[in-house]
PDB file of C-alpha atoms and ligand atoms in Angstrom:
ATOM      1  CA  UNK A 247      -4.153  -9.955  17.113  1.00 76.00           C
ATOM      2  CA  UNK A 248      -1.311  -7.415  16.900  1.00 93.00           C
ATOM      3  CA  UNK A 249      -0.770  -5.983  13.446  1.00 97.00           C
ATOM      4  CA  UNK A 250       1.987  -3.923  11.885  1.00 97.00           C
ATOM      5  CA  UNK A 251       1.074  -1.984   8.729  1.00 98.00           C
ATOM      6  CA  UNK A 252       4.172  -1.061   6.735  1.00 98.00           C
ATOM      7  CA  UNK A 253       3.711   1.412   3.897  1.00 98.00           C
ATOM      8  CA  UNK A 254       5.173   4.111   1.671  1.00 97.00           C
ATOM      9  CA  UNK A 255       3.318   7.103   0.306  1.00 97.00           C
ATOM     10  CA  UNK A 256       4.288  10.054  -1.864  1.00 95.00           C
ATOM     11  CA  UNK A 257       1.270  12.349  -1.706  1.00 95.00           C
ATOM     12  CA  UNK A 258      -0.634  10.858   1.213  1.00 95.00           C
ATOM     13  CA  UNK A 259      -3.211   8.580  -0.442  1.00 97.00           C
ATOM     14  CA  UNK A 260      -1.725   5.378   0.958  1.00 98.00           C
ATOM     15  CA  UNK A 261      -1.550   6.967   4.403  1.00 97.00           C
ATOM     16  CA  UNK A 262      -5.286   7.722   4.327  1.00 98.00           C
ATOM     17  CA  UNK A 263      -5.994   4.175   3.151  1.00 98.00           C
ATOM     18  CA  UNK A 264      -3.936   2.533   5.916  1.00 98.00           C
ATOM     19  CA  UNK A 265      -5.619   4.679   8.555  1.00 98.00           C
ATOM     20  CA  UNK A 266      -8.954   3.326   7.369  1.00 98.00           C
ATOM     21  CA  UNK A 267      -7.548  -0.194   7.386  1.00 98.00           C
ATOM     22  CA  UNK A 268      -6.379   0.270  10.980  1.00 98.00           C
ATOM     23  CA  UNK A 269      -9.965   1.188  11.934  1.00 97.00           C
ATOM     24  CA  UNK A 270     -11.262  -2.068  10.446  1.00 97.00           C
ATOM     25  CA  UNK A 271      -8.707  -4.319  12.158  1.00 96.00           C
ATOM     26  CA  UNK A 272      -9.284  -5.757  15.622  1.00 93.00           C
ATOM     27  CA  UNK A 273      -6.584  -5.671  18.270  1.00 93.00           C
ATOM     28  CA  UNK A 274      -3.555  -3.449  18.414  1.00 94.00           C
ATOM     29  CA  UNK A 275      -2.370  -1.894  15.177  1.00 96.00           C
ATOM     30  CA  UNK A 276       0.854  -0.020  14.577  1.00 95.00           C
ATOM     31  CA  UNK A 277       1.729   1.959  11.440  1.00 96.00           C
ATOM     32  CA  UNK A 278       5.230   2.187   9.974  1.00 96.00           C
ATOM     33  CA  UNK A 279       5.762   4.815   7.264  1.00 97.00           C
ATOM     34  CA  UNK A 280       8.948   3.744   5.476  1.00 96.00           C
ATOM     35  CA  UNK A 281       9.504   7.282   4.211  1.00 94.00           C
ATOM     36  CA  UNK A 282       9.426   8.876   7.647  1.00 91.00           C
ATOM     37  CA  UNK A 283      12.673   9.853   9.354  1.00 84.00           C
ATOM     38  CA  UNK A 284      11.462   9.540  12.913  1.00 80.00           C
ATOM     39  CA  UNK A 285      10.428   5.913  13.022  1.00 80.00           C
ATOM     40  CA  UNK A 286      10.804   3.998  16.248  1.00 81.00           C
ATOM     41  CA  UNK A 287      12.735   0.750  16.068  1.00 84.00           C
ATOM     42  CA  UNK A 288      10.244  -1.888  15.057  1.00 87.00           C
ATOM     43  CA  UNK A 289      10.656  -5.530  15.973  1.00 92.00           C
ATOM     44  CA  UNK A 290       8.775  -7.637  13.451  1.00 94.00           C
ATOM     45  CA  UNK A 291       8.829 -10.593  15.868  1.00 92.00           C
ATOM     46  CA  UNK A 292       6.361  -8.742  18.114  1.00 93.00           C
ATOM     47  CA  UNK A 293       3.553  -8.880  15.535  1.00 96.00           C
ATOM     48  CA  UNK A 294       1.573 -11.896  14.422  1.00 94.00           C
ATOM     49  CA  UNK A 295       0.149 -10.094  11.399  1.00 97.00           C
ATOM     50  CA  UNK A 296       1.959  -7.792   8.970  1.00 98.00           C
ATOM     51  CA  UNK A 297       0.415  -5.756   6.145  1.00 98.00           C
ATOM     52  CA  UNK A 298       2.735  -4.294   3.504  1.00 98.00           C
ATOM     53  CA  UNK A 299       1.820  -1.898   0.707  1.00 98.00           C
ATOM     54  CA  UNK A 300       2.330   1.328  -1.140  1.00 98.00           C
ATOM     55  CA  UNK A 301       1.485   3.274  -4.232  1.00 98.00           C
ATOM     56  CA  UNK A 302       2.446   2.649  -7.838  1.00 97.00           C
ATOM     57  CA  UNK A 303       4.673   4.919  -9.924  1.00 95.00           C
ATOM     58  CA  UNK A 304       5.586   3.987 -13.510  1.00 92.00           C
ATOM     59  CA  UNK A 305       4.152   0.502 -13.021  1.00 93.00           C
ATOM     60  CA  UNK A 306       5.946  -0.363  -9.819  1.00 95.00           C
ATOM     61  CA  UNK A 307       5.732   0.030  -6.066  1.00 98.00           C
ATOM     62  CA  UNK A 308       8.107   2.411  -4.289  1.00 96.00           C
ATOM     63  CA  UNK A 309      11.676   1.191  -3.750  1.00 97.00           C
ATOM     64  CA  UNK A 310      11.404   1.453   0.049  1.00 97.00           C
ATOM     65  CA  UNK A 311       8.662  -1.185  -0.021  1.00 98.00           C
ATOM     66  CA  UNK A 312      10.689  -3.489  -2.280  1.00 98.00           C
ATOM     67  CA  UNK A 313      13.714  -3.065   0.008  1.00 97.00           C
ATOM     68  CA  UNK A 314      11.703  -3.743   3.169  1.00 97.00           C
ATOM     69  CA  UNK A 315      10.254  -6.912   1.634  1.00 98.00           C
ATOM     70  CA  UNK A 316      13.558  -8.269   0.393  1.00 97.00           C
ATOM     71  CA  UNK A 317      15.358  -7.535   3.679  1.00 96.00           C
ATOM     72  CA  UNK A 318      12.622  -9.204   5.749  1.00 97.00           C
ATOM     73  CA  UNK A 319      11.343 -11.905   3.446  1.00 97.00           C
ATOM     74  CA  UNK A 320      12.078 -14.831   5.748  1.00 97.00           C
ATOM     75  CA  UNK A 321      10.293 -13.208   8.676  1.00 97.00           C
ATOM     76  CA  UNK A 322       7.367 -12.102   6.500  1.00 98.00           C
ATOM     77  CA  UNK A 323       6.921 -15.683   5.329  1.00 98.00           C
ATOM     78  CA  UNK A 324       6.301 -16.672   8.987  1.00 96.00           C
ATOM     79  CA  UNK A 325       3.557 -14.073   9.510  1.00 97.00           C
ATOM     80  CA  UNK A 326      -0.083 -13.728   8.663  1.00 97.00           C
ATOM     81  CA  UNK A 327       0.496 -11.445   5.716  1.00 98.00           C
ATOM     82  CA  UNK A 328      -1.549  -8.952   3.697  1.00 98.00           C
ATOM     83  CA  UNK A 329      -0.320  -7.076   0.609  1.00 98.00           C
ATOM     84  CA  UNK A 330      -1.924  -4.087  -1.056  1.00 98.00           C
ATOM     85  CA  UNK A 331      -1.394  -1.261  -3.507  1.00 98.00           C
ATOM     86  CA  UNK A 332      -2.901   2.129  -4.296  1.00 98.00           C
ATOM     87  CA  UNK A 333      -2.800   2.997  -7.987  1.00 97.00           C
ATOM     88  CA  UNK A 334      -4.548   5.187 -10.522  1.00 95.00           C
ATOM     89  CA  UNK A 335      -5.123   2.585 -13.221  1.00 94.00           C
ATOM     90  CA  UNK A 336      -7.662   0.331 -11.575  1.00 95.00           C
ATOM     91  CA  UNK A 337      -7.817  -1.965 -14.616  1.00 96.00           C
ATOM     92  CA  UNK A 338      -4.106  -2.690 -14.105  1.00 96.00           C
ATOM     93  CA  UNK A 339      -4.274  -3.065 -10.327  1.00 97.00           C
ATOM     94  CA  UNK A 340      -3.980  -6.871 -10.338  1.00 97.00           C
ATOM     95  CA  UNK A 341      -1.053  -6.902 -12.728  1.00 97.00           C
ATOM     96  CA  UNK A 342       0.763  -4.079 -10.909  1.00 98.00           C
ATOM     97  CA  UNK A 343       0.270  -5.793  -7.552  1.00 98.00           C
ATOM     98  CA  UNK A 344       1.792  -8.999  -8.933  1.00 97.00           C
ATOM     99  CA  UNK A 345       4.776  -6.962 -10.281  1.00 96.00           C
ATOM    100  CA  UNK A 346       5.339  -5.273  -6.972  1.00 97.00           C
ATOM    101  CA  UNK A 347       5.899  -8.198  -4.632  1.00 98.00           C
ATOM    102  CA  UNK A 348       8.030 -11.338  -4.615  1.00 98.00           C
ATOM    103  CA  UNK A 349       6.155 -14.410  -5.811  1.00 98.00           C
ATOM    104  CA  UNK A 350       6.719 -16.185  -2.479  1.00 98.00           C
ATOM    105  CA  UNK A 351       5.078 -13.329  -0.584  1.00 98.00           C
ATOM    106  CA  UNK A 352       2.154 -13.240  -3.012  1.00 98.00           C
ATOM    107  CA  UNK A 353       1.596 -16.970  -2.549  1.00 98.00           C
ATOM    108  CA  UNK A 354       1.924 -16.743   1.219  1.00 98.00           C
ATOM    109  CA  UNK A 355      -0.380 -13.739   1.691  1.00 98.00           C
ATOM    110  CA  UNK A 356      -3.857 -14.243   3.132  1.00 97.00           C
ATOM    111  CA  UNK A 357      -5.235 -11.059   1.647  1.00 97.00           C
ATOM    112  CA  UNK A 358      -4.316  -8.995  -1.429  1.00 97.00           C
ATOM    113  CA  UNK A 359      -5.940  -5.617  -1.935  1.00 98.00           C
ATOM    114  CA  UNK A 360      -6.466  -2.679  -4.225  1.00 98.00           C
ATOM    115  CA  UNK A 361      -7.199   0.360  -2.045  1.00 98.00           C
ATOM    116  CA  UNK A 362      -7.924   2.927  -4.779  1.00 98.00           C
ATOM    117  CA  UNK A 363      -6.152   6.160  -5.596  1.00 97.00           C
ATOM    118  CA  UNK A 364      -5.916   9.921  -5.318  1.00 97.00           C
ATOM    119  CA  UNK A 365      -4.544  12.534  -7.658  1.00 96.00           C
ATOM    120  CA  UNK A 366      -3.430  15.531  -5.642  1.00 93.00           C
ATOM    121  CA  UNK A 367      -2.302  18.153  -8.159  1.00 93.00           C
ATOM    122  CA  UNK A 368      -1.564  20.721  -5.448  1.00 92.00           C
ATOM    123  CA  UNK A 369       1.274  18.571  -4.155  1.00 92.00           C
ATOM    124  CA  UNK A 370       2.696  17.333  -7.486  1.00 92.00           C
ATOM    125  CA  UNK A 371       5.625  18.936  -9.259  1.00 93.00           C
ATOM    126  CA  UNK A 372       5.338  20.128 -12.850  1.00 93.00           C
ATOM    127  CA  UNK A 373       6.546  16.865 -14.428  1.00 94.00           C
ATOM    128  CA  UNK A 374       4.182  14.684 -12.376  1.00 93.00           C
ATOM    129  CA  UNK A 375       1.257  16.992 -13.124  1.00 94.00           C
ATOM    130  CA  UNK A 376       2.031  16.801 -16.825  1.00 93.00           C
ATOM    131  CA  UNK A 377       2.332  12.998 -16.770  1.00 91.00           C
ATOM    132  CA  UNK A 378      -0.928  12.477 -14.905  1.00 92.00           C
ATOM    133  CA  UNK A 379      -2.842  14.836 -17.190  1.00 92.00           C
ATOM    134  CA  UNK A 380      -1.469  13.073 -20.240  1.00 91.00           C
ATOM    135  CA  UNK A 381      -1.613   9.443 -19.141  1.00 88.00           C
ATOM    136  CA  UNK A 382      -4.560   9.329 -16.758  1.00 87.00           C
ATOM    137  CA  UNK A 383      -6.479  12.102 -18.514  1.00 88.00           C
ATOM    138  CA  UNK A 384      -7.320  13.631 -15.147  1.00 90.00           C
ATOM    139  CA  UNK A 385      -7.085  17.394 -14.797  1.00 89.00           C
ATOM    140  CA  UNK A 386      -8.137  18.112 -11.244  1.00 92.00           C
ATOM    141  CA  UNK A 387      -7.828  16.661  -7.754  1.00 95.00           C
ATOM    142  CA  UNK A 388      -9.582  13.343  -7.431  1.00 95.00           C
ATOM    143  CA  UNK A 389     -10.052  10.923  -4.534  1.00 96.00           C
ATOM    144  CA  UNK A 390     -11.244   7.360  -5.080  1.00 97.00           C
ATOM    145  CA  UNK A 391     -10.181   5.478  -1.985  1.00 98.00           C
ATOM    146  CA  UNK A 392     -12.024   2.147  -2.101  1.00 98.00           C
ATOM    147  CA  UNK A 393     -13.454   1.748   1.355  1.00 98.00           C
ATOM    148  CA  UNK A 394     -15.278  -1.471   0.466  1.00 98.00           C
ATOM    149  CA  UNK A 395     -12.027  -3.065  -0.761  1.00 98.00           C
ATOM    150  CA  UNK A 396     -10.224  -2.038   2.434  1.00 98.00           C
ATOM    151  CA  UNK A 397     -12.983  -3.512   4.568  1.00 98.00           C
ATOM    152  CA  UNK A 398     -13.006  -6.751   2.598  1.00 97.00           C
ATOM    153  CA  UNK A 399      -9.196  -6.960   2.834  1.00 98.00           C
ATOM    154  CA  UNK A 400      -9.367  -6.572   6.637  1.00 97.00           C
ATOM    155  CA  UNK A 401     -12.076  -9.223   6.938  1.00 96.00           C
ATOM    156  CA  UNK A 402     -10.175 -11.722   4.779  1.00 96.00           C
ATOM    157  CA  UNK A 403      -6.973 -11.145   6.727  1.00 96.00           C
ATOM    158  CA  UNK A 404      -8.733 -11.681  10.031  1.00 94.00           C
ATOM    159  CA  UNK A 405     -10.573 -14.780   8.841  1.00 91.00           C
ATOM    160  CA  UNK A 406      -7.165 -16.097   7.778  1.00 85.00           C
ATOM    161  CA  UNK A 407      -8.340 -17.320   4.409  1.00 56.00           C
ATOM    162  CA  UNK A 408      -6.218 -17.194   1.257  1.00 46.00           C
TER     163      UNK A 408
HETATM  164  C1  FMN B 645       4.015  10.681 -11.754  1.00 53.00           C
HETATM  165  C2  FMN B 645       2.970   9.633 -11.446  1.00 53.00           C
HETATM  166  C3  FMN B 645       3.084   8.372 -12.003  1.00 53.00           C
HETATM  167  C4  FMN B 645       2.101   7.389 -11.742  1.00 53.00           C
HETATM  168  N1  FMN B 645       2.222   6.148 -12.323  1.00 53.00           N
HETATM  169  C5  FMN B 645       1.226   5.245 -12.137  1.00 53.00           C
HETATM  170  C6  FMN B 645       1.272   3.979 -12.791  1.00 53.00           C
HETATM  171  O1  FMN B 645       2.211   3.618 -13.484  1.00 53.00           O
HETATM  172  N2  FMN B 645       0.226   3.143 -12.605  1.00 53.00           N
HETATM  173  C7  FMN B 645      -0.866   3.461 -11.844  1.00 53.00           C
HETATM  174  O2  FMN B 645      -1.790   2.665 -11.762  1.00 53.00           O
HETATM  175  N3  FMN B 645      -0.914   4.644 -11.185  1.00 53.00           N
HETATM  176  C8  FMN B 645       0.097   5.530 -11.311  1.00 53.00           C
HETATM  177  N4  FMN B 645       0.049   6.733 -10.644  1.00 53.00           N
HETATM  178  C9  FMN B 645      -1.050   7.012  -9.701  1.00 53.00           C
HETATM  179  C10 FMN B 645      -0.641   6.806  -8.226  1.00 53.00           C
HETATM  180  O3  FMN B 645      -0.337   5.465  -7.970  1.00 53.00           O
HETATM  181  C11 FMN B 645      -1.834   7.269  -7.354  1.00 53.00           C
HETATM  182  O4  FMN B 645      -1.983   8.664  -7.523  1.00 53.00           O
HETATM  183  C12 FMN B 645      -1.709   6.919  -5.873  1.00 53.00           C
HETATM  184  O5  FMN B 645      -2.950   7.113  -5.241  1.00 53.00           O
HETATM  185  C13 FMN B 645      -0.663   7.748  -5.154  1.00 53.00           C
HETATM  186  O6  FMN B 645      -0.582   7.335  -3.811  1.00 53.00           O
HETATM  187  P1  FMN B 645       0.360   8.057  -2.729  1.00 53.00           P
HETATM  188  O7  FMN B 645      -0.146   9.461  -2.561  1.00 53.00           O
HETATM  189  O8  FMN B 645       0.193   7.245  -1.497  1.00 53.00           O
HETATM  190  O9  FMN B 645       1.779   8.008  -3.235  1.00 53.00           O
HETATM  191  C14 FMN B 645       1.014   7.707 -10.885  1.00 53.00           C
HETATM  192  C15 FMN B 645       0.926   8.995 -10.300  1.00 53.00           C
HETATM  193  C16 FMN B 645       1.890   9.951 -10.568  1.00 53.00           C
HETATM  194  C17 FMN B 645       1.785  11.308  -9.912  1.00 53.00           C
END
């Protein structure tokens, strides 16, 4: 199995999560950070499995992820597909995941995951810090990456079950 993991991250949480996912997947795995400037040209046709995900800001996934999905939807619908998000409000994870991806991709995906969250105050600007303190009621750095969820996601994807 050759897998491409496509993701976007603002403060690095999603990057940590996809590195863990790569460890749980068999075969060759390649990472594509949509926010990075020095990406190699990726040919989606070369992968039989594609995982797409990112983190949630103001209820939605980053624009780069939306753009990638809409530009490649027909190819993604031919792949073994996994979709995931990282987000701070775990009780809203299901709803926010459904908001983030096209219905056809959600229906086609073999595995949908919630990979947890991090709040990294050292890297946030003043406005973000203020919003997180007010809305999430968190005041210091916190890391809650859900290793069990990532493992389960990888297993489901590899079993090929919906
Ligand atoms: C300004 C800001 C807005 C956020 N908005 C949401 C939100 O609407 N819903 C949510 O569940 N989490 C929200 N979060 C939490 C992020 O999704 C979470 O911190 C995530 O782990 C960040 O991942 P990243 O470092 O890969 O970008 C927000 C965080 C910040 C800093």
